[in-house]
Amino acid sequence: TALEYIEVNERNLNALITPLYEEARSRSWMLDAALARGEELGSLFGVPVVVKDNITVDGVRTTCGSRMLENWISPYSAHVVECLERAGAVIIGKANMDEFAMGSSTEFSAFGPALNPWDLSRVPGGSSGGSAASVAAGYAPIALGSDTGGSIRQPAAFCGVYGLKPTYGLVSRFGLIAFASSLDQIGPFARSLKDVAAILQVISEPDARDATCARKERPNYAEFLNVTSLEGFKVGYLAGYESLEIDDEIKRAISQTIEICQESGAEIVEVDLPISTRYGLPCYYTIAPAEASSNLARFDGVQYGFSVAADDLKELYLKSRGSGFGPEVKRRILIGTFVLGSSRYDAYYLQAQKVRQLIIREFNAAFSKADVLITPATPTLPFKRGEKLTDPVKAYMADLFTIPVNLAGLPALSMRASMSQSGLPVGVQLIGKKFGEGDILKAASVIE
Ligand code: GLN
């Protein structure tokens, strides 16, 4: 059966932290019974879905890839999980991830690394590496991940599947354990654009429990897929991408993608994003850790999860946080606390907020010329395990092209454009205007 297939493959891939085989079986029986009773069927009736382990499911443990929450059972489901279940989906497992979604390789999981199904000596990307690997390996046609600085799009590119980060505010964050609240968004992985559209429709239902979740009506996303021509549509590409320090096969994929758009009738324009490419990373690595240091303060050994016995409160905090968090999470908390310190706030945090505004303006200018932008998803093809483990800055570079999109709150999709000589997927990224998911789907369906 499908669940046995997963069980066998998990010995290698380690894409799941918590498989939910029993739960999935009993849920399928329940759905069968509903079917027999002639109940109305949802749009995802019986579809298996994998959910990243920082998204809560009622009664199931939600570890965030951390020792800190190893035994924490969530007493409630995330909004997106409620939506999936209403639509008839069957959640078959909680996906492996970098601890608290910090990382680009899933090697920072406290439950061991997940591997890339295309080549087991390589990483699947991160932090949603388990979700991407699950879809690439055929555990489920769709999975959910979260993207704060590229964590859906970078692993999607590394695993050769579709990965969409929606506009900030399109999908409710209720039940997503926060990393950096002004950047976090939940989004889907899938092997077809039709599935991307179908799951986006389901999870983007408005939700009053997340104050940043937009109330406006969502379009019918499937409608954007019925196009054959890009006549009257403007596609922008990054000026000078040929001379960027990125893999040659990625450059080639970009120029092929531009060509396809042109042949389909799109007008091709050049755009400049110098601030985003140059200052996006330092801006993100100031703002995201600042927000994380505050969000992660709740894991103190008292309220949630892991706790180490101690003689007094301070020692309890120190010991619990000292042994509950892994190295990357500690690094982020230290950076965040540093940039928020009263004597450094103006020079770092405030400055980064100003740069963020400039990045937003730069994208606005680009989108006055184009409907969709084509950029690399990542600077390199999937890298080897261990390759960037000891050099954090090298690892941070993996999100050079994805991070500015989060800072500007825009939607973006990464998709496979070709295969490399060595048999690895080569991805590209399509960026849209705010709430321009439809435009992205339209362009992608022509490129596909
Ligand atoms: N790799 C980036 C980081 O480590 C992005 C993570 C994410 O999007 N959750 O912060």
GROMACS .gro file of C-alpha atoms and ligand atoms in nm:
model
  458
    1THR     CA    1   0.000   0.000   0.000
    2ALA     CA    2   0.094   0.367  -0.017
    3LEU     CA    3   0.174   0.378   0.352
    4GLU     CA    4   0.406   0.076   0.321
    5TYR     CA    5   0.586   0.251   0.035
    6ILE     CA    6   0.651   0.543   0.266
    7GLU     CA    7   0.765   0.319   0.549
    8VAL     CA    8   1.029   0.157   0.328
    9ASN     CA    9   1.154   0.485   0.181
   10GLU     CA   10   1.171   0.654   0.518
   11ARG     CA   11   1.464   0.429   0.610
   12ASN     CA   12   1.667   0.640   0.367
   13LEU     CA   13   1.500   0.977   0.335
   14ASN     CA   14   1.399   1.067   0.691
   15ALA     CA   15   1.151   1.317   0.545
   16LEU     CA   16   0.902   1.270   0.829
   17ILE     CA   17   0.948   1.337   1.199
   18THR     CA   18   0.612   1.186   1.291
   19PRO     CA   19   0.442   0.952   1.044
   20LEU     CA   20   0.068   0.932   1.109
   21TYR     CA   21  -0.006   0.592   0.954
   22GLU     CA   22  -0.269   0.481   1.205
   23GLU     CA   23  -0.441   0.819   1.207
   24ALA     CA   24  -0.440   0.822   0.826
   25ARG     CA   25  -0.594   0.474   0.811
   26SER     CA   26  -0.877   0.555   1.049
   27ARG     CA   27  -0.940   0.887   0.875
   28SER     CA   28  -0.971   0.704   0.541
   29TRP     CA   29  -1.229   0.470   0.692
   30MET     CA   30  -1.421   0.769   0.820
   31LEU     CA   31  -1.412   0.925   0.474
   32ASP     CA   32  -1.528   0.596   0.318
   33ALA     CA   33  -1.822   0.593   0.555
   34ALA     CA   34  -1.906   0.955   0.466
   35LEU     CA   35  -1.891   0.861   0.100
   36ALA     CA   36  -2.125   0.566   0.159
   37ARG     CA   37  -2.369   0.797   0.339
   38GLY     CA   38  -2.373   1.017   0.031
   39GLU     CA   39  -2.224   1.322   0.209
   40GLU     CA   40  -2.092   1.611   0.007
   41LEU     CA   41  -1.725   1.558  -0.084
   42GLY     CA   42  -1.461   1.828  -0.044
   43SER     CA   43  -1.223   1.931  -0.322
   44LEU     CA   44  -0.935   1.734  -0.165
   45PHE     CA   45  -1.141   1.427  -0.074
   46GLY     CA   46  -0.906   1.142   0.022
   47VAL     CA   47  -0.591   1.327  -0.091
   48PRO     CA   48  -0.287   1.247   0.124
   49VAL     CA   49  -0.103   1.555   0.254
   50VAL     CA   50   0.223   1.598   0.447
   51VAL     CA   51   0.240   1.892   0.688
   52LYS     CA   52   0.559   2.062   0.808
   53ASP     CA   53   0.619   2.002   1.175
   54ASN     CA   54   0.584   2.368   1.277
   55ILE     CA   55   0.214   2.363   1.183
   56THR     CA   56  -0.012   2.229   1.457
   57VAL     CA   57  -0.251   1.935   1.430
   58ASP     CA   58  -0.488   1.878   1.723
   59GLY     CA   59  -0.372   1.587   1.941
   60VAL     CA   60  -0.047   1.535   1.746
   61ARG     CA   61   0.300   1.635   1.858
   62THR     CA   62   0.447   1.942   1.690
   63THR     CA   63   0.822   1.941   1.740
   64CYS     CA   64   0.946   2.224   1.512
   65GLY     CA   65   1.243   1.993   1.456
   66SER     CA   66   1.358   2.075   1.809
   67ARG     CA   67   1.434   1.887   2.131
   68MET     CA   68   1.256   2.175   2.299
   69LEU     CA   69   0.918   2.054   2.170
   70GLU     CA   70   1.000   1.686   2.127
   71ASN     CA   71   0.706   1.576   2.340
   72TRP     CA   72   0.472   1.870   2.299
   73ILE     CA   73   0.124   1.765   2.191
   74SER     CA   74  -0.073   2.045   2.032
   75PRO     CA   75  -0.419   2.104   2.181
   76TYR     CA   76  -0.544   2.269   1.862
   77SER     CA   77  -0.515   2.261   1.482
   78ALA     CA   78  -0.377   2.537   1.262
   79HIS     CA   79  -0.627   2.719   1.040
   80VAL     CA   80  -0.473   2.558   0.729
   81VAL     CA   81  -0.512   2.212   0.883
   82GLU     CA   82  -0.879   2.279   0.961
   83CYS     CA   83  -0.924   2.390   0.598
   84LEU     CA   84  -0.750   2.078   0.465
   85GLU     CA   85  -0.961   1.850   0.681
   86ARG     CA   86  -1.284   2.023   0.581
   87ALA     CA   87  -1.184   1.966   0.218
   88GLY     CA   88  -1.143   1.593   0.290
   89ALA     CA   89  -0.761   1.568   0.288
   90VAL     CA   90  -0.583   1.298   0.488
   91ILE     CA   91  -0.275   1.410   0.681
   92ILE     CA   92  -0.025   1.125   0.661
   93GLY     CA   93   0.270   1.274   0.846
   94LYS     CA   94   0.455   1.568   0.998
   95ALA     CA   95   0.757   1.667   0.793
   96ASN     CA   96   1.118   1.699   0.898
   97MET     CA   97   1.261   2.052   0.909
   98ASP     CA   98   1.549   2.263   1.030
   99GLU     CA   99   1.498   2.347   1.396
  100PHE     CA  100   1.238   2.625   1.427
  101ALA     CA  101   1.265   2.671   1.047
  102MET     CA  102   1.617   2.814   1.071
  103GLY     CA  103   1.838   2.669   0.800
  104SER     CA  104   1.864   2.581   0.433
  105SER     CA  105   1.944   2.209   0.435
  106THR     CA  106   1.729   2.032   0.701
  107GLU     CA  107   2.059   1.936   0.863
  108PHE     CA  108   1.969   2.141   1.170
  109SER     CA  109   1.682   1.910   1.260
  110ALA     CA  110   1.715   1.755   1.605
  111PHE     CA  111   1.577   1.436   1.445
  112GLY     CA  112   1.856   1.384   1.193
  113PRO     CA  113   1.883   1.527   0.842
  114ALA     CA  114   1.634   1.460   0.562
  115LEU     CA  115   1.792   1.363   0.229
  116ASN     CA  116   1.734   1.461  -0.132
  117PRO     CA  117   1.544   1.185  -0.317
  118TRP     CA  118   1.730   1.268  -0.644
  119ASP     CA  119   2.070   1.203  -0.487
  120LEU     CA  120   2.099   1.076  -0.131
  121SER     CA  121   2.442   1.237  -0.085
  122ARG     CA  122   2.279   1.580  -0.123
  123VAL     CA  123   2.052   1.792   0.094
  124PRO     CA  124   1.685   1.849   0.006
  125GLY     CA  125   1.719   2.216   0.098
  126GLY     CA  126   1.547   2.375   0.395
  127SER     CA  127   1.398   2.455   0.617
  128SER     CA  128   1.095   2.272   0.471
  129GLY     CA  129   1.321   1.996   0.332
  130GLY     CA  130   1.104   1.713   0.463
  131SER     CA  131   0.793   1.852   0.290
  132ALA     CA  132   0.978   1.896  -0.042
  133ALA     CA  133   1.138   1.550  -0.023
  134SER     CA  134   0.799   1.392   0.061
  135VAL     CA  135   0.640   1.534  -0.254
  136ALA     CA  136   0.943   1.458  -0.475
  137ALA     CA  137   0.952   1.098  -0.348
  138GLY     CA  138   0.579   1.050  -0.404
  139TYR     CA  139   0.469   1.011  -0.040
  140ALA     CA  140   0.189   1.256  -0.116
  141PRO     CA  141   0.097   1.476  -0.412
  142ILE     CA  142   0.095   1.784  -0.191
  143ALA     CA  143   0.260   1.910   0.126
  144LEU     CA  144   0.260   2.225   0.333
  145GLY     CA  145   0.570   2.418   0.430
  146SER     CA  146   0.648   2.760   0.570
  147ASP     CA  147   0.861   3.029   0.410
  148THR     CA  148   1.024   3.308   0.611
  149GLY     CA  149   1.319   3.365   0.382
  150GLY     CA  150   1.297   3.095   0.118
  151SER     CA  151   1.211   2.782   0.312
  152ILE     CA  152   0.948   2.667   0.061
  153ARG     CA  153   1.108   2.787  -0.262
  154GLN     CA  154   1.468   2.678  -0.200
  155PRO     CA  155   1.380   2.315  -0.109
  156ALA     CA  156   1.124   2.303  -0.393
  157ALA     CA  157   1.401   2.402  -0.635
  158PHE     CA  158   1.641   2.146  -0.483
  159CYS     CA  159   1.383   1.867  -0.505
  160GLY     CA  160   1.239   1.958  -0.847
  161VAL     CA  161   0.882   2.027  -0.739
  162TYR     CA  162   0.658   2.334  -0.731
  163GLY     CA  163   0.677   2.547  -0.416
  164LEU     CA  164   0.470   2.859  -0.366
  165LYS     CA  165   0.516   3.128  -0.103
  166PRO     CA  166   0.190   3.323  -0.105
  167THR     CA  167   0.160   3.700  -0.053
  168TYR     CA  168   0.210   3.792   0.313
  169GLY     CA  169  -0.144   3.792   0.451
  170LEU     CA  170  -0.304   3.555   0.200
  171VAL     CA  171  -0.284   3.247   0.423
  172SER     CA  172  -0.359   3.254   0.795
  173ARG     CA  173  -0.063   3.193   1.028
  174PHE     CA  174  -0.290   3.073   1.308
  175GLY     CA  175  -0.127   2.753   1.434
  176LEU     CA  176   0.207   2.813   1.264
  177ILE     CA  177   0.473   2.830   1.537
  178ALA     CA  178   0.623   3.174   1.478
  179PHE     CA  179   0.981   3.227   1.362
  180ALA     CA  180   0.974   3.587   1.230
  181SER     CA  181   0.612   3.698   1.231
  182SER     CA  182   0.643   3.980   0.977
  183LEU     CA  183   0.791   3.738   0.720
  184ASP     CA  184   0.637   3.393   0.787
  185GLN     CA  185   0.387   3.250   0.539
  186ILE     CA  186   0.251   2.897   0.493
  187GLY     CA  187   0.240   2.762   0.139
  188PRO     CA  188   0.212   2.447  -0.072
  189PHE     CA  189   0.449   2.203  -0.245
  190ALA     CA  190   0.308   2.001  -0.534
  191ARG     CA  191   0.405   1.813  -0.849
  192SER     CA  192   0.156   1.991  -1.075
  193LEU     CA  193   0.030   2.348  -1.108
  194LYS     CA  194  -0.325   2.221  -1.089
  195ASP     CA  195  -0.252   2.086  -0.743
  196VAL     CA  196  -0.083   2.413  -0.641
  197ALA     CA  197  -0.399   2.601  -0.741
  198ALA     CA  198  -0.629   2.348  -0.573
  199ILE     CA  199  -0.453   2.352  -0.237
  200LEU     CA  200  -0.400   2.729  -0.242
  201GLN     CA  201  -0.776   2.770  -0.289
  202VAL     CA  202  -0.839   2.557   0.019
  203ILE     CA  203  -0.579   2.702   0.260
  204SER     CA  204  -0.623   3.068   0.167
  205GLU     CA  205  -0.967   3.092   0.326
  206PRO     CA  206  -0.980   3.418   0.532
  207ASP     CA  207  -0.933   3.379   0.909
  208ALA     CA  208  -1.002   3.636   1.180
  209ARG     CA  209  -0.760   3.462   1.419
  210ASP     CA  210  -0.462   3.606   1.229
  211ALA     CA  211  -0.496   3.985   1.226
  212THR     CA  212  -0.268   4.010   0.921
  213CYS     CA  213  -0.484   3.770   0.716
  214ALA     CA  214  -0.655   3.961   0.436
  215ARG     CA  215  -1.033   3.956   0.428
  216LYS     CA  216  -1.076   4.016   0.057
  217GLU     CA  217  -1.230   3.756  -0.166
  218ARG     CA  218  -0.987   3.505  -0.321
  219PRO     CA  219  -1.003   3.451  -0.698
  220ASN     CA  220  -1.062   3.109  -0.852
  221TYR     CA  221  -0.697   3.008  -0.892
  222ALA     CA  222  -0.763   2.721  -1.133
  223GLU     CA  223  -0.892   2.970  -1.390
  224PHE     CA  224  -0.545   3.116  -1.437
  225LEU     CA  225  -0.417   2.784  -1.567
  226ASN     CA  226  -0.622   2.777  -1.886
  227VAL     CA  227  -0.397   3.010  -2.084
  228THR     CA  228  -0.200   2.930  -2.395
  229SER     CA  229  -0.065   3.276  -2.475
  230LEU     CA  230   0.103   3.553  -2.277
  231GLU     CA  231  -0.010   3.823  -2.520
  232GLY     CA  232  -0.031   4.158  -2.341
  233PHE     CA  233   0.165   4.022  -2.043
  234LYS     CA  234   0.498   4.168  -1.932
  235VAL     CA  235   0.773   3.947  -1.799
  236GLY     CA  236   1.074   4.108  -1.630
  237TYR     CA  237   1.414   3.956  -1.578
  238LEU     CA  238   1.703   4.058  -1.356
  239ALA     CA  239   1.942   4.284  -1.546
  240GLY     CA  240   2.292   4.139  -1.563
  241TYR     CA  241   2.198   3.796  -1.430
  242GLU     CA  242   2.451   3.649  -1.673
  243SER     CA  243   2.736   3.795  -1.471
  244LEU     CA  244   2.606   3.696  -1.126
  245GLU     CA  245   2.799   3.433  -0.932
  246ILE     CA  246   2.551   3.156  -0.995
  247ASP     CA  247   2.566   2.813  -1.150
  248ASP     CA  248   2.587   2.812  -1.532
  249GLU     CA  249   2.303   2.564  -1.564
  250ILE     CA  250   2.080   2.799  -1.365
  251LYS     CA  251   2.171   3.088  -1.597
  252ARG     CA  252   2.082   2.871  -1.893
  253ALA     CA  253   1.748   2.775  -1.734
  254ILE     CA  254   1.668   3.145  -1.686
  255SER     CA  255   1.742   3.235  -2.047
  256GLN     CA  256   1.537   2.938  -2.171
  257THR     CA  257   1.246   3.043  -1.951
  258ILE     CA  258   1.263   3.401  -2.082
  259GLU     CA  259   1.265   3.263  -2.437
  260ILE     CA  260   0.955   3.051  -2.377
  261CYS     CA  261   0.770   3.354  -2.240
  262GLN     CA  262   0.874   3.560  -2.539
  263GLU     CA  263   0.761   3.291  -2.784
  264SER     CA  264   0.427   3.280  -2.602
  265GLY     CA  265   0.370   3.646  -2.677
  266ALA     CA  266   0.495   3.813  -2.358
  267GLU     CA  267   0.677   4.142  -2.372
  268ILE     CA  268   1.019   4.096  -2.209
  269VAL     CA  269   1.160   4.381  -2.000
  270GLU     CA  270   1.477   4.426  -1.798
  271VAL     CA  271   1.447   4.520  -1.430
  272ASP     CA  272   1.704   4.631  -1.175
  273LEU     CA  273   1.705   4.505  -0.817
  274PRO     CA  274   2.045   4.623  -0.689
  275ILE     CA  275   1.939   4.697  -0.329
  276SER     CA  276   1.759   4.365  -0.290
  277THR     CA  277   2.050   4.164  -0.425
  278ARG     CA  278   2.310   4.352  -0.226
  279TYR     CA  279   2.141   4.431   0.104
  280GLY     CA  280   1.858   4.176   0.120
  281LEU     CA  281   2.062   3.920   0.312
  282PRO     CA  282   2.206   4.151   0.582
  283CYS     CA  283   1.866   4.317   0.620
  284TYR     CA  284   1.695   3.979   0.668
  285TYR     CA  285   1.964   3.851   0.907
  286THR     CA  286   1.898   4.152   1.129
  287ILE     CA  287   1.516   4.154   1.120
  288ALA     CA  288   1.447   3.778   1.125
  289PRO     CA  289   1.672   3.700   1.426
  290ALA     CA  290   1.535   4.006   1.610
  291GLU     CA  291   1.181   3.876   1.574
  292ALA     CA  292   1.291   3.519   1.647
  293SER     CA  293   1.467   3.616   1.970
  294SER     CA  294   1.139   3.760   2.091
  295ASN     CA  295   0.915   3.480   1.958
  296LEU     CA  296   1.134   3.207   2.106
  297ALA     CA  297   1.141   3.365   2.453
  298ARG     CA  298   0.829   3.161   2.538
  299PHE     CA  299   1.031   2.836   2.533
  300ASP     CA  300   1.165   2.881   2.884
  301GLY     CA  301   1.129   2.535   3.036
  302VAL     CA  302   0.818   2.642   3.226
  303GLN     CA  303   0.527   2.672   2.984
  304TYR     CA  304   0.606   2.448   2.690
  305GLY     CA  305   0.795   2.130   2.627
  306PHE     CA  306   1.146   2.054   2.740
  307SER     CA  307   1.245   2.135   3.097
  308VAL     CA  308   1.552   2.065   3.307
  309ALA     CA  309   1.518   2.047   3.685
  310ALA     CA  310   1.703   2.329   3.862
  311ASP     CA  311   1.734   2.498   4.202
  312ASP     CA  312   1.609   2.837   4.099
  313LEU     CA  313   1.423   3.001   3.811
  314LYS     CA  314   1.724   3.152   3.637
  315GLU     CA  315   1.905   2.820   3.638
  316LEU     CA  316   1.587   2.653   3.505
  317TYR     CA  317   1.582   2.898   3.212
  318LEU     CA  318   1.952   2.861   3.143
  319LYS     CA  319   1.960   2.484   3.157
  320SER     CA  320   1.637   2.428   2.965
  321ARG     CA  321   1.722   2.672   2.688
  322GLY     CA  322   2.088   2.571   2.692
  323SER     CA  323   2.016   2.206   2.618
  324GLY     CA  324   1.673   2.234   2.448
  325PHE     CA  325   1.790   2.452   2.156
  326GLY     CA  326   2.042   2.351   1.890
  327PRO     CA  327   2.338   2.556   1.758
  328GLU     CA  328   2.167   2.751   1.476
  329VAL     CA  329   1.874   2.855   1.694
  330LYS     CA  330   2.112   2.977   1.963
  331ARG     CA  331   2.308   3.173   1.704
  332ARG     CA  332   1.988   3.346   1.588
  333ILE     CA  333   1.875   3.426   1.943
  334LEU     CA  334   2.216   3.579   2.015
  335ILE     CA  335   2.213   3.787   1.695
  336GLY     CA  336   1.855   3.898   1.760
  337THR     CA  337   1.920   3.998   2.118
  338PHE     CA  338   2.234   4.183   2.007
  339VAL     CA  339   2.067   4.394   1.736
  340LEU     CA  340   1.778   4.482   1.967
  341GLY     CA  341   2.003   4.597   2.253
  342SER     CA  342   1.928   4.959   2.351
  343SER     CA  343   2.271   5.084   2.245
  344ARG     CA  344   2.260   4.903   1.911
  345TYR     CA  345   1.894   4.927   1.814
  346ASP     CA  346   1.932   5.239   1.595
  347ALA     CA  347   2.243   5.121   1.417
  348TYR     CA  348   2.114   4.771   1.335
  349TYR     CA  349   1.744   4.704   1.377
  350LEU     CA  350   1.617   5.047   1.275
  351GLN     CA  351   1.861   5.065   0.987
  352ALA     CA  352   1.742   4.726   0.863
  353GLN     CA  353   1.381   4.847   0.874
  354LYS     CA  354   1.481   5.139   0.651
  355VAL     CA  355   1.654   4.906   0.407
  356ARG     CA  356   1.338   4.692   0.406
  357GLN     CA  357   1.140   4.997   0.292
  358LEU     CA  358   1.390   5.059   0.011
  359ILE     CA  359   1.354   4.697  -0.102
  360ILE     CA  360   0.974   4.736  -0.108
  361ARG     CA  361   1.011   5.051  -0.320
  362GLU     CA  362   1.255   4.881  -0.553
  363PHE     CA  363   1.007   4.598  -0.618
  364ASN     CA  364   0.725   4.851  -0.668
  365ALA     CA  365   0.932   5.019  -0.938
  366ALA     CA  366   1.006   4.683  -1.102
  367PHE     CA  367   0.636   4.595  -1.100
  368SER     CA  368   0.546   4.921  -1.269
  369LYS     CA  369   0.723   4.768  -1.571
  370ALA     CA  370   0.637   4.398  -1.540
  371ASP     CA  371   0.357   4.164  -1.426
  372VAL     CA  372   0.589   3.883  -1.322
  373LEU     CA  373   0.966   3.866  -1.262
  374ILE     CA  374   1.188   3.571  -1.346
  375THR     CA  375   1.494   3.523  -1.123
  376PRO     CA  376   1.706   3.233  -1.005
  377ALA     CA  377   1.550   3.041  -0.715
  378THR     CA  378   1.892   2.954  -0.574
  379PRO     CA  379   2.251   3.040  -0.671
  380THR     CA  380   2.353   2.671  -0.686
  381LEU     CA  381   2.218   2.321  -0.751
  382PRO     CA  382   2.147   2.104  -0.443
  383PHE     CA  383   2.468   2.089  -0.242
  384LYS     CA  384   2.628   1.792  -0.068
  385ARG     CA  385   2.548   1.702   0.292
  386GLY     CA  386   2.782   1.872   0.535
  387GLU     CA  387   2.909   2.116   0.273
  388LYS     CA  388   2.779   2.432   0.440
  389LEU     CA  389   2.733   2.305   0.792
  390THR     CA  390   3.034   2.476   0.944
  391ASP     CA  391   3.005   2.807   0.760
  392PRO     CA  392   2.678   2.983   0.844
  393VAL     CA  393   2.732   3.273   0.601
  394LYS     CA  394   2.784   3.030   0.313
  395ALA     CA  395   2.457   2.861   0.408
  396TYR     CA  396   2.277   3.198   0.431
  397MET     CA  397   2.379   3.267   0.069
  398ALA     CA  398   2.145   2.987  -0.046
  399ASP     CA  399   1.857   3.232   0.004
  400LEU     CA  400   2.004   3.530  -0.179
  401PHE     CA  401   1.719   3.539  -0.432
  402THR     CA  402   1.433   3.424  -0.210
  403ILE     CA  403   1.481   3.651   0.094
  404PRO     CA  404   1.402   3.992  -0.067
  405VAL     CA  405   1.060   3.852  -0.166
  406ASN     CA  406   0.970   3.792   0.200
  407LEU     CA  407   1.097   4.135   0.301
  408ALA     CA  408   0.861   4.287   0.042
  409GLY     CA  409   0.572   4.052   0.131
  410LEU     CA  410   0.532   3.935  -0.230
  411PRO     CA  411   0.420   3.598  -0.368
  412ALA     CA  412   0.670   3.377  -0.552
  413LEU     CA  413   0.682   3.029  -0.700
  414SER     CA  414   0.980   2.812  -0.765
  415MET     CA  415   0.953   2.549  -1.033
  416ARG     CA  416   1.173   2.306  -1.218
  417ALA     CA  417   1.294   2.452  -1.548
  418SER     CA  418   1.522   2.167  -1.656
  419MET     CA  419   1.752   1.888  -1.540
  420SER     CA  420   2.126   1.935  -1.504
  421GLN     CA  421   2.392   1.724  -1.680
  422SER     CA  422   2.438   1.543  -1.351
  423GLY     CA  423   2.069   1.457  -1.323
  424LEU     CA  424   1.969   1.718  -1.065
  425PRO     CA  425   1.667   1.948  -1.091
  426VAL     CA  426   1.733   2.309  -1.196
  427GLY     CA  427   1.482   2.558  -1.059
  428VAL     CA  428   1.376   2.912  -1.142
  429GLN     CA  429   1.167   3.159  -0.944
  430LEU     CA  430   0.866   3.361  -1.061
  431ILE     CA  431   0.781   3.662  -0.844
  432GLY     CA  432   0.442   3.837  -0.858
  433LYS     CA  433   0.283   4.157  -0.736
  434LYS     CA  434   0.102   4.156  -0.400
  435PHE     CA  435  -0.189   3.910  -0.435
  436GLY     CA  436  -0.065   3.838  -0.788
  437GLU     CA  437  -0.067   3.458  -0.738
  438GLY     CA  438  -0.291   3.436  -1.047
  439ASP     CA  439  -0.031   3.607  -1.268
  440ILE     CA  440   0.235   3.368  -1.142
  441LEU     CA  441   0.017   3.064  -1.218
  442LYS     CA  442  -0.058   3.203  -1.562
  443ALA     CA  443   0.309   3.248  -1.652
  444ALA     CA  444   0.405   2.915  -1.496
  445SER     CA  445   0.143   2.723  -1.690
  446VAL     CA  446   0.290   2.852  -2.014
  447ILE     CA  447   0.648   2.776  -1.907
  448GLU     CA  448   0.560   2.426  -1.774
  449GLN     N1  449   1.722   2.971   0.529
  449GLN     C1  450   1.662   3.089   0.584
  449GLN     C2  451   1.692   3.097   0.731
  449GLN     O1  452   1.760   3.013   0.777
  449GLN     C3  453   1.514   3.089   0.559
  449GLN     C4  454   1.436   3.007   0.654
  449GLN     C5  455   1.288   3.007   0.632
  449GLN     O2  456   1.239   3.056   0.530
  449GLN     N2  457   1.217   2.958   0.731
  449GLN     O3  458   1.649   3.183   0.800
   0.00000   0.00000   0.00000
